[in-house]
Short mmCIF file of C-alpha atoms in Angstrom, two decimals:
data_model
loop_
_atom_site.label_atom_id
_atom_site.label_comp_id
_atom_site.label_asym_id
_atom_site.label_seq_id
_atom_site.Cartn_x
_atom_site.Cartn_y
_atom_site.Cartn_z
CA MET A 128 78.99 156.14 158.34
CA SER A 129 79.82 152.43 158.23
CA PRO A 130 80.37 150.70 154.91
CA VAL A 131 77.42 148.71 153.62
CA ALA A 132 78.03 145.01 153.21
CA LYS A 133 77.31 144.08 149.62
CA LYS A 134 75.54 140.85 148.86
CA TRP A 135 77.59 138.38 146.80
CA PRO A 136 75.88 138.20 143.36
CA TYR A 137 76.62 134.53 142.72
CA PRO A 138 75.22 131.51 144.52
CA LYS A 139 77.45 130.07 147.20
CA ILE A 140 78.91 126.68 146.32
CA ASP A 141 78.31 124.33 149.21
CA HIS A 142 79.25 121.10 147.47
CA PHE A 143 82.15 120.20 145.22
CA PRO A 144 81.90 116.80 143.53
CA GLY A 145 84.28 114.16 144.80
CA ARG A 146 86.41 111.80 142.74
CA PHE A 147 83.75 109.12 142.37
CA GLU A 148 81.05 111.62 141.40
CA ARG A 149 83.30 113.26 138.79
CA PHE A 150 84.31 109.84 137.46
CA SER A 151 80.66 108.79 137.20
CA TYR A 152 79.44 111.80 135.25
CA ARG A 153 82.54 111.83 133.04
CA THR A 154 81.96 108.16 132.25
CA TYR A 155 78.28 108.81 131.51
CA ASN A 156 79.20 111.73 129.22
CA TRP A 157 81.76 109.54 127.45
CA PHE A 158 79.11 106.87 126.84
CA GLU A 159 76.67 109.52 125.68
CA ASN A 160 79.21 110.93 123.21
CA GLN A 161 80.07 107.46 121.89
CA LEU A 162 76.43 106.48 121.42
CA TRP A 163 74.99 109.71 119.98
CA PRO A 164 72.16 109.95 118.70
CA ILE A 165 71.04 107.14 121.03
CA ARG A 166 71.05 107.93 124.75
CA PRO A 167 72.77 105.49 127.17
CA VAL A 168 69.60 104.56 129.09
CA PRO A 169 67.62 103.42 125.99
CA PHE A 170 70.79 101.68 124.76
CA LEU A 171 71.06 99.72 128.00
CA ALA A 172 67.32 99.00 127.90
CA LEU A 173 67.70 97.52 124.41
CA ILE A 174 70.62 95.38 125.57
CA THR A 175 68.66 94.18 128.60
CA THR A 176 65.62 93.37 126.46
CA ALA A 177 67.69 91.48 123.88
CA THR A 178 69.53 89.53 126.59
CA GLY A 179 66.28 88.77 128.39
CA TYR A 180 64.72 87.52 125.16
CA GLN A 181 67.66 85.17 124.59
CA LEU A 182 67.47 83.90 128.20
CA ARG A 183 63.67 83.51 128.37
CA ASN A 184 63.91 79.74 129.04
CA PHE A 185 66.90 80.01 131.35
CA GLU A 186 66.87 77.89 134.49
CA THR A 187 70.36 77.66 136.01
CA LEU A 188 72.48 80.54 137.21
CA GLU A 189 75.75 79.96 135.38
CA VAL A 190 77.83 83.01 134.50
CA HIS A 191 79.29 81.66 131.26
CA ARG A 192 75.77 80.95 129.95
CA ILE A 193 74.72 84.53 130.70
CA LEU A 194 77.82 86.20 129.23
CA LYS A 195 77.37 84.73 125.74
CA PRO A 196 73.86 86.18 125.13
CA LEU A 197 74.95 89.43 126.79
CA ALA A 198 77.92 89.76 124.42
CA ILE A 199 75.68 89.01 121.42
CA SER A 200 73.19 91.65 122.60
CA VAL A 201 75.84 94.31 123.18
CA GLY A 202 77.43 93.58 119.82
CA SER A 203 74.20 93.65 117.84
CA VAL A 204 72.81 96.79 119.50
CA TYR A 205 76.10 98.69 119.21
CA THR A 206 76.48 97.58 115.58
CA SER A 207 73.10 99.12 114.79
CA VAL A 208 74.17 102.35 116.54
CA PHE A 209 77.44 102.29 114.58
CA PHE A 210 75.61 101.93 111.26
CA LEU A 211 73.22 104.73 112.24
CA ARG A 212 76.20 106.99 112.99
CA GLN A 213 77.84 106.08 109.67
CA PHE A 214 74.59 106.81 107.83
CA LEU A 215 74.39 110.20 109.53
CA LYS A 216 78.04 110.87 108.72
CA ILE A 217 77.61 110.09 105.03
CA CYS A 218 74.12 111.48 104.41
CA TYR A 219 73.48 114.13 107.05
CA PHE A 220 76.80 115.75 107.96
CA SER A 221 78.22 115.77 104.44
CA TYR A 222 75.17 117.33 102.71
CA LYS A 223 76.01 120.79 101.35
CA GLY A 224 73.33 121.10 98.64
CA TYR A 225 71.43 123.77 100.55
CA LEU A 226 74.36 126.17 100.05
CA LYS A 227 73.88 126.26 96.27
CA GLU A 228 70.08 126.46 96.18
CA ASP A 229 67.58 129.27 96.23
CA PRO A 230 66.36 129.51 99.85
CA LYS A 231 62.82 130.25 98.67
CA LYS A 232 62.67 127.14 96.46
CA PRO A 233 64.56 124.33 98.19
CA SER A 234 64.80 120.95 96.52
CA PHE A 235 63.13 117.84 97.90
CA LEU A 236 66.51 116.58 99.13
CA THR A 237 67.11 119.80 101.07
CA MET A 238 63.64 119.63 102.62
CA ALA A 239 64.27 116.00 103.66
CA TRP A 240 67.65 117.02 105.13
CA GLY A 241 65.96 119.86 107.05
CA ALA A 242 63.29 117.51 108.40
CA LEU A 243 65.97 115.05 109.52
CA ARG A 244 67.85 117.92 111.16
CA LYS A 245 64.77 119.01 113.12
CA ILE A 246 64.06 115.44 114.21
CA LEU A 247 67.65 114.94 115.38
CA LEU A 248 67.70 118.22 117.27
CA LYS A 249 64.47 117.29 119.06
CA ILE A 250 65.29 113.67 119.84
CA ALA A 251 68.99 113.95 120.60
CA PRO A 252 70.54 117.41 120.71
CA PRO A 253 74.28 116.97 120.33
CA GLN A 254 76.36 117.19 123.47
CA LEU A 255 79.61 119.09 123.76
CA SER A 256 81.88 116.86 121.71
CA SER A 257 79.61 114.14 120.41
CA CYS A 258 80.05 114.98 116.72
CA ASP A 259 83.69 116.06 116.70
CA LEU A 260 84.99 112.77 115.32
CA LEU A 261 82.48 112.91 112.45
CA LEU A 262 83.77 116.22 111.12
CA PRO A 263 86.68 116.32 108.66
CA LYS A 264 90.10 117.32 109.91
CA LEU A 265 91.02 120.72 108.48
CA PRO A 266 94.64 121.38 107.51
CA LEU A 267 96.46 123.90 109.68
CA PRO A 268 98.60 126.47 107.82
CA SER A 269 102.26 126.64 108.74
CA LEU A 270 103.39 129.21 111.28
CA ASN A 271 105.72 130.82 108.77
CA ASP A 272 102.86 131.45 106.30
CA THR A 273 100.62 132.81 109.06
CA VAL A 274 103.26 135.25 110.33
CA GLN A 275 104.07 136.33 106.76
CA ARG A 276 100.39 137.02 105.99
CA TYR A 277 99.97 138.87 109.27
CA THR A 278 102.90 141.21 108.63
CA GLY A 279 101.69 141.70 105.06
CA SER A 280 98.25 142.73 106.27
CA MET A 281 99.69 145.08 108.91
CA LYS A 282 101.86 147.09 106.49
CA HIS A 283 99.01 149.57 105.95
CA PHE A 284 98.68 150.25 109.68
CA MET A 285 102.32 150.32 110.82
CA SER A 286 105.04 152.84 110.20
CA LYS A 287 107.94 151.79 107.97
CA LYS A 288 110.30 151.65 110.95
CA LYS A 289 108.04 149.42 113.05
CA LEU A 290 107.30 147.21 110.04
CA SER A 291 111.02 146.71 109.36
CA THR A 292 111.61 145.74 113.02
CA GLU A 293 108.69 143.28 112.76
CA LYS A 294 110.27 141.74 109.66
CA VAL A 295 113.65 141.42 111.41
CA PHE A 296 111.92 139.84 114.42
CA ARG A 297 110.09 137.44 112.11
CA MET A 298 113.32 136.51 110.31
CA LYS A 299 115.06 135.74 113.62
CA ASN A 300 112.28 133.73 115.23
CA TYR A 301 110.10 132.08 112.61
CA ILE A 302 111.95 131.65 109.34
#
């Protein structure tokens, strides 16, 4: 009896993105992470609208006369996005009041925070690393303390002989 050819369970990859395609979606994702909770397309639409409003009576095609209103538009629109991100950082990401409250009787502030959370998740769900810079940096314990705590927690599971060799190994390598 001949062996049966099994069907490959995963879809066959016919296309791998080239350098330009990878650069383009990485750049778009970078813009999206920098502008969260505003998406890049509405951001560019706001810039175009603001620039168009400033150039509504424009007659000659001179680059230096276009760049000035464009810079003002980019600066003003990005400043508003920056202030929105700072507001979210201070008011939304730092709110911890819900942890201390009764879940059946939340305060008005907690209900407002929950409503803002639902709105943000609907309008602009966070991308992979869009909020990483807004979170506080946590201190990392030293390697010596970590190894010491690990060997202390393992003393109930290891024999005395193995535990003593672990301590000697720790003394040689980490302390």
